[in-house]
mmCIF file with all atom_site columns, C-alpha atoms in Angstrom:
data_model
loop_
_atom_site.group_PDB
_atom_site.id
_atom_site.type_symbol
_atom_site.label_atom_id
_atom_site.label_alt_id
_atom_site.label_comp_id
_atom_site.label_asym_id
_atom_site.label_entity_id
_atom_site.label_seq_id
_atom_site.pdbx_PDB_ins_code
_atom_site.Cartn_x
_atom_site.Cartn_y
_atom_site.Cartn_z
_atom_site.occupancy
_atom_site.B_iso_or_equiv
_atom_site.pdbx_formal_charge
_atom_site.auth_seq_id
_atom_site.auth_comp_id
_atom_site.auth_asym_id
_atom_site.auth_atom_id
_atom_site.pdbx_PDB_model_num
ATOM 1   C CA . MET A 1 1   ? 28.697 -29.844 13.110 1.00 0.00 ? 1   MET A CA 1
ATOM 2   C CA . GLU A 1 2   ? 28.513 -31.897 16.244 1.00 0.00 ? 2   GLU A CA 1
ATOM 3   C CA . GLY A 1 3   ? 31.561 -33.613 17.624 1.00 0.00 ? 3   GLY A CA 1
ATOM 4   C CA . VAL A 1 4   ? 33.930 -30.960 16.267 1.00 0.00 ? 4   VAL A CA 1
ATOM 5   C CA . GLU A 1 5   ? 35.461 -28.800 18.971 1.00 0.00 ? 5   GLU A CA 1
ATOM 6   C CA . GLN A 1 6   ? 36.201 -25.169 18.214 1.00 0.00 ? 6   GLN A CA 1
ATOM 7   C CA . ALA A 1 7   ? 39.287 -23.592 19.706 1.00 0.00 ? 7   ALA A CA 1
ATOM 8   C CA . VAL A 1 8   ? 38.317 -21.126 22.403 1.00 0.00 ? 8   VAL A CA 1
ATOM 9   C CA . ARG A 1 9   ? 40.452 -18.200 23.395 1.00 0.00 ? 9   ARG A CA 1
ATOM 10  C CA . ARG A 1 10  ? 40.301 -15.916 26.383 1.00 0.00 ? 10  ARG A CA 1
ATOM 11  C CA . TYR A 1 11  ? 39.081 -12.365 25.806 1.00 0.00 ? 11  TYR A CA 1
ATOM 12  C CA . GLU A 1 12  ? 38.472 -9.282  27.896 1.00 0.00 ? 12  GLU A CA 1
ATOM 13  C CA . LEU A 1 13  ? 35.634 -6.920  27.046 1.00 0.00 ? 13  LEU A CA 1
ATOM 14  C CA . MET A 1 14  ? 35.586 -3.402  28.447 1.00 0.00 ? 14  MET A CA 1
ATOM 15  C CA . LEU A 1 15  ? 32.280 -1.613  28.148 1.00 0.00 ? 15  LEU A CA 1
ATOM 16  C CA . VAL A 1 16  ? 31.786 2.097   28.741 1.00 0.00 ? 16  VAL A CA 1
ATOM 17  C CA . LEU A 1 17  ? 28.084 2.786   29.184 1.00 0.00 ? 17  LEU A CA 1
ATOM 18  C CA . ARG A 1 18  ? 26.350 6.157   29.275 1.00 0.00 ? 18  ARG A CA 1
ATOM 19  C CA . PRO A 1 19  ? 26.305 7.538   32.824 1.00 0.00 ? 19  PRO A CA 1
ATOM 20  C CA . ASP A 1 20  ? 22.596 8.449   32.694 1.00 0.00 ? 20  ASP A CA 1
ATOM 21  C CA . VAL A 1 21  ? 21.509 4.860   31.967 1.00 0.00 ? 21  VAL A CA 1
ATOM 22  C CA . PRO A 1 22  ? 19.465 3.377   34.837 1.00 0.00 ? 22  PRO A CA 1
ATOM 23  C CA . ASP A 1 23  ? 21.012 0.405   36.619 1.00 0.00 ? 23  ASP A CA 1
ATOM 24  C CA . GLU A 1 24  ? 18.322 -1.920  35.251 1.00 0.00 ? 24  GLU A CA 1
ATOM 25  C CA . ARG A 1 25  ? 19.173 -1.059  31.623 1.00 0.00 ? 25  ARG A CA 1
ATOM 26  C CA . ALA A 1 26  ? 22.911 -1.336  32.295 1.00 0.00 ? 26  ALA A CA 1
ATOM 27  C CA . ALA A 1 27  ? 22.330 -4.772  33.823 1.00 0.00 ? 27  ALA A CA 1
ATOM 28  C CA . ALA A 1 28  ? 20.225 -5.707  30.784 1.00 0.00 ? 28  ALA A CA 1
ATOM 29  C CA . VAL A 1 29  ? 23.075 -4.766  28.403 1.00 0.00 ? 29  VAL A CA 1
ATOM 30  C CA . ILE A 1 30  ? 25.551 -6.833  30.436 1.00 0.00 ? 30  ILE A CA 1
ATOM 31  C CA . ASP A 1 31  ? 23.080 -9.737  30.663 1.00 0.00 ? 31  ASP A CA 1
ATOM 32  C CA . ARG A 1 32  ? 22.355 -9.669  26.914 1.00 0.00 ? 32  ARG A CA 1
ATOM 33  C CA . THR A 1 33  ? 26.096 -9.615  26.163 1.00 0.00 ? 33  THR A CA 1
ATOM 34  C CA . THR A 1 34  ? 26.900 -12.515 28.493 1.00 0.00 ? 34  THR A CA 1
ATOM 35  C CA . ARG A 1 35  ? 23.943 -14.554 27.194 1.00 0.00 ? 35  ARG A CA 1
ATOM 36  C CA . TYR A 1 36  ? 25.198 -14.089 23.618 1.00 0.00 ? 36  TYR A CA 1
ATOM 37  C CA . ILE A 1 37  ? 28.700 -15.236 24.603 1.00 0.00 ? 37  ILE A CA 1
ATOM 38  C CA . VAL A 1 38  ? 27.338 -18.384 26.265 1.00 0.00 ? 38  VAL A CA 1
ATOM 39  C CA . ALA A 1 39  ? 24.945 -19.085 23.354 1.00 0.00 ? 39  ALA A CA 1
ATOM 40  C CA . SER A 1 40  ? 27.812 -18.869 20.858 1.00 0.00 ? 40  SER A CA 1
ATOM 41  C CA . GLY A 1 41  ? 29.773 -21.558 22.690 1.00 0.00 ? 41  GLY A CA 1
ATOM 42  C CA . GLY A 1 42  ? 31.715 -19.390 25.127 1.00 0.00 ? 42  GLY A CA 1
ATOM 43  C CA . GLN A 1 43  ? 32.069 -19.325 28.878 1.00 0.00 ? 43  GLN A CA 1
ATOM 44  C CA . ILE A 1 44  ? 31.968 -16.320 31.214 1.00 0.00 ? 44  ILE A CA 1
ATOM 45  C CA . ILE A 1 45  ? 34.958 -16.174 33.563 1.00 0.00 ? 45  ILE A CA 1
ATOM 46  C CA . LYS A 1 46  ? 34.289 -12.927 35.435 1.00 0.00 ? 46  LYS A CA 1
ATOM 47  C CA . VAL A 1 47  ? 32.052 -9.853  35.273 1.00 0.00 ? 47  VAL A CA 1
ATOM 48  C CA . ALA A 1 48  ? 33.292 -6.845  37.225 1.00 0.00 ? 48  ALA A CA 1
ATOM 49  C CA . PRO A 1 49  ? 31.655 -3.416  37.365 1.00 0.00 ? 49  PRO A CA 1
ATOM 50  C CA . TRP A 1 50  ? 34.242 -0.647  37.781 1.00 0.00 ? 50  TRP A CA 1
ATOM 51  C CA . GLY A 1 51  ? 31.680 2.082   38.425 1.00 0.00 ? 51  GLY A CA 1
ATOM 52  C CA . ARG A 1 52  ? 31.507 5.624   37.096 1.00 0.00 ? 52  ARG A CA 1
ATOM 53  C CA . ARG A 1 53  ? 34.741 7.257   36.022 1.00 0.00 ? 53  ARG A CA 1
ATOM 54  C CA . ARG A 1 54  ? 35.712 10.454  34.297 1.00 0.00 ? 54  ARG A CA 1
ATOM 55  C CA . LEU A 1 55  ? 36.491 10.061  30.597 1.00 0.00 ? 55  LEU A CA 1
ATOM 56  C CA . ALA A 1 56  ? 39.736 11.390  29.122 1.00 0.00 ? 56  ALA A CA 1
ATOM 57  C CA . TYR A 1 57  ? 37.710 13.327  26.543 1.00 0.00 ? 57  TYR A CA 1
ATOM 58  C CA . ALA A 1 58  ? 34.045 13.991  25.892 1.00 0.00 ? 58  ALA A CA 1
ATOM 59  C CA . ILE A 1 59  ? 32.205 11.247  23.996 1.00 0.00 ? 59  ILE A CA 1
ATOM 60  C CA . ASP A 1 60  ? 29.027 12.655  22.471 1.00 0.00 ? 60  ASP A CA 1
ATOM 61  C CA . ARG A 1 61  ? 28.212 15.095  25.282 1.00 0.00 ? 61  ARG A CA 1
ATOM 62  C CA . TYR A 1 62  ? 29.244 12.872  28.190 1.00 0.00 ? 62  TYR A CA 1
ATOM 63  C CA . ARG A 1 63  ? 32.269 13.541  30.412 1.00 0.00 ? 63  ARG A CA 1
ATOM 64  C CA . GLU A 1 64  ? 31.751 10.394  32.560 1.00 0.00 ? 64  GLU A CA 1
ATOM 65  C CA . GLY A 1 65  ? 31.011 6.766   31.808 1.00 0.00 ? 65  GLY A CA 1
ATOM 66  C CA . SER A 1 66  ? 30.038 3.607   33.644 1.00 0.00 ? 66  SER A CA 1
ATOM 67  C CA . TYR A 1 67  ? 32.779 1.011   33.163 1.00 0.00 ? 67  TYR A CA 1
ATOM 68  C CA . HIS A 1 68  ? 32.272 -2.774  33.143 1.00 0.00 ? 68  HIS A CA 1
ATOM 69  C CA . ILE A 1 69  ? 34.776 -5.575  32.491 1.00 0.00 ? 69  ILE A CA 1
ATOM 70  C CA . VAL A 1 70  ? 33.771 -9.016  31.205 1.00 0.00 ? 70  VAL A CA 1
ATOM 71  C CA . VAL A 1 71  ? 36.418 -11.748 31.008 1.00 0.00 ? 71  VAL A CA 1
ATOM 72  C CA . PHE A 1 72  ? 35.317 -14.702 28.900 1.00 0.00 ? 72  PHE A CA 1
ATOM 73  C CA . GLU A 1 73  ? 36.406 -17.579 26.686 1.00 0.00 ? 73  GLU A CA 1
ATOM 74  C CA . SER A 1 74  ? 34.848 -17.869 23.255 1.00 0.00 ? 74  SER A CA 1
ATOM 75  C CA . PRO A 1 75  ? 35.469 -19.090 19.721 1.00 0.00 ? 75  PRO A CA 1
ATOM 76  C CA . ALA A 1 76  ? 37.036 -16.399 17.558 1.00 0.00 ? 76  ALA A CA 1
ATOM 77  C CA . GLU A 1 77  ? 34.134 -16.463 15.096 1.00 0.00 ? 77  GLU A CA 1
ATOM 78  C CA . ALA A 1 78  ? 31.712 -15.126 17.727 1.00 0.00 ? 78  ALA A CA 1
ATOM 79  C CA . ILE A 1 79  ? 33.655 -11.907 18.370 1.00 0.00 ? 79  ILE A CA 1
ATOM 80  C CA . ALA A 1 80  ? 32.617 -10.127 15.164 1.00 0.00 ? 80  ALA A CA 1
ATOM 81  C CA . GLU A 1 81  ? 28.901 -10.606 15.889 1.00 0.00 ? 81  GLU A CA 1
ATOM 82  C CA . LEU A 1 82  ? 29.401 -9.540  19.521 1.00 0.00 ? 82  LEU A CA 1
ATOM 83  C CA . GLU A 1 83  ? 31.111 -6.326  18.399 1.00 0.00 ? 83  GLU A CA 1
ATOM 84  C CA . ARG A 1 84  ? 28.350 -5.656  15.853 1.00 0.00 ? 84  ARG A CA 1
ATOM 85  C CA . SER A 1 85  ? 25.648 -5.947  18.497 1.00 0.00 ? 85  SER A CA 1
ATOM 86  C CA . LEU A 1 86  ? 27.558 -3.654  20.885 1.00 0.00 ? 86  LEU A CA 1
ATOM 87  C CA . GLN A 1 87  ? 28.097 -1.102  18.124 1.00 0.00 ? 87  GLN A CA 1
ATOM 88  C CA . ILE A 1 88  ? 24.368 -0.666  17.533 1.00 0.00 ? 88  ILE A CA 1
ATOM 89  C CA . THR A 1 89  ? 23.436 -0.547  21.231 1.00 0.00 ? 89  THR A CA 1
ATOM 90  C CA . GLU A 1 90  ? 22.607 3.057   22.135 1.00 0.00 ? 90  GLU A CA 1
ATOM 91  C CA . ASP A 1 91  ? 23.594 2.724   25.806 1.00 0.00 ? 91  ASP A CA 1
ATOM 92  C CA . VAL A 1 92  ? 27.198 1.768   24.926 1.00 0.00 ? 92  VAL A CA 1
ATOM 93  C CA . LEU A 1 93  ? 29.547 4.728   24.473 1.00 0.00 ? 93  LEU A CA 1
ATOM 94  C CA . ARG A 1 94  ? 32.651 2.634   23.757 1.00 0.00 ? 94  ARG A CA 1
ATOM 95  C CA . TYR A 1 95  ? 33.695 -1.008  23.878 1.00 0.00 ? 95  TYR A CA 1
ATOM 96  C CA . LEU A 1 96  ? 36.950 -2.846  23.384 1.00 0.00 ? 96  LEU A CA 1
ATOM 97  C CA . VAL A 1 97  ? 37.474 -6.582  23.021 1.00 0.00 ? 97  VAL A CA 1
ATOM 98  C CA . THR A 1 98  ? 41.063 -7.702  23.529 1.00 0.00 ? 98  THR A CA 1
ATOM 99  C CA . ARG A 1 99  ? 42.525 -11.172 23.457 1.00 0.00 ? 99  ARG A CA 1
ATOM 100 C CA . THR A 1 100 ? 44.374 -12.085 26.624 1.00 0.00 ? 100 THR A CA 1
ATOM 101 C CA . PHE A 1 101 ? 46.941 -14.806 26.951 1.00 0.00 ? 101 PHE A CA 1
ATOM 102 C CA . LYS A 1 102 ? 46.924 -17.367 29.708 1.00 0.00 ? 102 LYS A CA 1
ATOM 103 C CA . PRO A 1 103 ? 50.160 -17.526 31.683 1.00 0.00 ? 103 PRO A CA 1
ATOM 104 C CA . VAL A 1 104 ? 52.503 -20.334 30.708 1.00 0.00 ? 104 VAL A CA 1
ATOM 105 C CA . LYS A 1 105 ? 52.810 -23.043 33.345 1.00 0.00 ? 105 LYS A CA 1
ATOM 106 C CA . VAL A 1 106 ? 56.302 -24.402 33.929 1.00 0.00 ? 106 VAL A CA 1
ATOM 107 C CA . ARG A 1 107 ? 56.816 -27.939 35.237 1.00 0.00 ? 107 ARG A CA 1
ATOM 108 C CA . ARG A 1 108 ? 60.049 -29.470 36.376 1.00 0.00 ? 108 ARG A CA 1
ATOM 109 C CA . ASP A 1 109 ? 60.549 -33.180 36.086 1.00 0.00 ? 109 ASP A CA 1
ATOM 110 C CA . SER A 1 110 ? 63.005 -35.222 38.143 1.00 0.00 ? 110 SER A CA 1
ATOM 111 C CA . ALA A 1 111 ? 65.856 -34.546 35.680 1.00 0.00 ? 111 ALA A CA 1
ATOM 112 C CA . GLY A 1 112 ? 65.522 -30.779 36.147 1.00 0.00 ? 112 GLY A CA 1
ATOM 113 C CA . ALA A 1 113 ? 64.464 -30.025 32.560 1.00 0.00 ? 113 ALA A CA 1
ATOM 114 C CA . GLU A 1 114 ? 61.663 -27.517 32.022 1.00 0.00 ? 114 GLU A CA 1
ATOM 115 C CA . GLU A 1 115 ? 58.551 -28.257 30.019 1.00 0.00 ? 115 GLU A CA 1
ATOM 116 C CA . THR A 1 116 ? 55.873 -25.734 29.151 1.00 0.00 ? 116 THR A CA 1
ATOM 117 C CA . ASP A 1 117 ? 52.137 -26.324 28.852 1.00 0.00 ? 117 ASP A CA 1
ATOM 118 C CA . ASP A 1 118 ? 49.575 -24.258 26.946 1.00 0.00 ? 118 ASP A CA 1
ATOM 119 C CA . VAL A 1 119 ? 52.128 -22.577 24.702 1.00 0.00 ? 119 VAL A CA 1
ATOM 120 C CA . ASP A 1 120 ? 50.595 -21.187 21.513 1.00 0.00 ? 120 ASP A CA 1
ATOM 121 C CA . SER A 1 121 ? 52.761 -21.487 18.415 1.00 0.00 ? 121 SER A CA 1
ATOM 122 C CA . ASP A 1 122 ? 51.958 -17.868 17.460 1.00 0.00 ? 122 ASP A CA 1
ATOM 123 C CA . LEU A 1 123 ? 53.457 -16.434 20.646 1.00 0.00 ? 123 LEU A CA 1
ATOM 124 C CA . PRO A 1 124 ? 56.832 -14.770 20.131 1.00 0.00 ? 124 PRO A CA 1
ATOM 125 C CA . SER A 1 125 ? 59.659 -15.985 22.285 1.00 0.00 ? 125 SER A CA 1
ATOM 126 C CA . GLY A 1 126 ? 61.304 -13.371 24.459 1.00 0.00 ? 126 GLY A CA 1
ATOM 127 C CA . GLU A 1 127 ? 64.795 -14.648 23.668 1.00 0.00 ? 127 GLU A CA 1
ATOM 128 C CA . ASP A 1 128 ? 65.505 -12.458 20.626 1.00 0.00 ? 128 ASP A CA 1
ATOM 129 C CA . GLU A 1 129 ? 64.170 -9.272  22.179 1.00 0.00 ? 129 GLU A CA 1
ATOM 130 C CA . GLU A 1 130 ? 66.633 -7.064  23.990 1.00 0.00 ? 130 GLU A CA 1
ATOM 131 C CA . ASP A 1 131 ? 65.455 -4.440  26.435 1.00 0.00 ? 131 ASP A CA 1
ATOM 132 C CA . GLU A 1 132 ? 67.349 -1.254  25.862 1.00 0.00 ? 132 GLU A CA 1
ATOM 133 C CA . GLU A 1 133 ? 67.781 1.048   28.799 1.00 0.00 ? 133 GLU A CA 1
ATOM 134 C CA . THR A 1 134 ? 67.783 4.615   27.532 1.00 0.00 ? 134 THR A CA 1
ATOM 135 C CA . GLY A 1 135 ? 68.494 6.116   30.910 1.00 0.00 ? 135 GLY A CA 1
ATOM 136 C CA . GLU A 1 136 ? 65.799 8.715   30.226 1.00 0.00 ? 136 GLU A CA 1
ATOM 137 C CA . THR A 1 137 ? 63.200 9.208   32.924 1.00 0.00 ? 137 THR A CA 1
ATOM 138 C CA . ILE A 1 138 ? 59.941 11.099  32.760 1.00 0.00 ? 138 ILE A CA 1
ATOM 139 C CA . ASP A 1 139 ? 58.955 13.383  35.569 1.00 0.00 ? 139 ASP A CA 1
ATOM 140 C CA . GLU A 1 140 ? 55.374 12.403  36.480 1.00 0.00 ? 140 GLU A CA 1
ATOM 141 C CA . SER A 1 141 ? 54.484 15.959  37.413 1.00 0.00 ? 141 SER A CA 1
ATOM 142 C CA . GLU A 1 142 ? 54.865 16.922  33.726 1.00 0.00 ? 142 GLU A CA 1
ATOM 143 C CA . SER A 1 143 ? 52.290 14.330  32.598 1.00 0.00 ? 143 SER A CA 1
ATOM 144 C CA . ASP A 1 144 ? 49.758 15.535  35.185 1.00 0.00 ? 144 ASP A CA 1
ATOM 145 C CA . ALA A 1 145 ? 49.783 19.045  33.707 1.00 0.00 ? 145 ALA A CA 1
ATOM 146 C CA . ALA A 1 146 ? 48.376 18.023  30.325 1.00 0.00 ? 146 ALA A CA 1
ATOM 147 C CA . PRO A 1 147 ? 44.823 17.021  31.406 1.00 0.00 ? 147 PRO A CA 1
ATOM 148 C CA . ALA A 1 148 ? 44.474 20.184  33.514 1.00 0.00 ? 148 ALA A CA 1
ATOM 149 C CA . ALA A 1 149 ? 45.212 22.351  30.464 1.00 0.00 ? 149 ALA A CA 1
ATOM 150 C CA . ILE A 1 150 ? 42.389 20.696  28.464 1.00 0.00 ? 150 ILE A CA 1
ATOM 151 C CA . ASP A 1 151 ? 39.638 21.731  30.868 1.00 0.00 ? 151 ASP A CA 1
#
């Protein structure tokens, strides 16, 4: 229907591609993904390649993956089809689409009262939550030992 605006939300897509994929095919996967987002009424904010990184565990037979981040705005209805197309793409080891929230802008008027813009009604307010300090600290050297024991 024309004239009816769909609500767009900001999302972040992390793609982990196979490390043996040539750069041209990796670029084609990213290009196909961004073209789908734009065709479904979205807008690309940023595409950032993170490069090859070691995986925490082996996926298929791969110990490394090529990471890419795509930040975009899109209607919520387009996400399911995007995930379906990524799921059947052989070059994609893993993907994750997460919804990100825009920071709330605070304005002060001449009376000193605060007004907020872009506040979603489904966001919880931080007033009822209490941060409990347990006083317990974790020695970082302990957490570094676990991945070494896996190899």
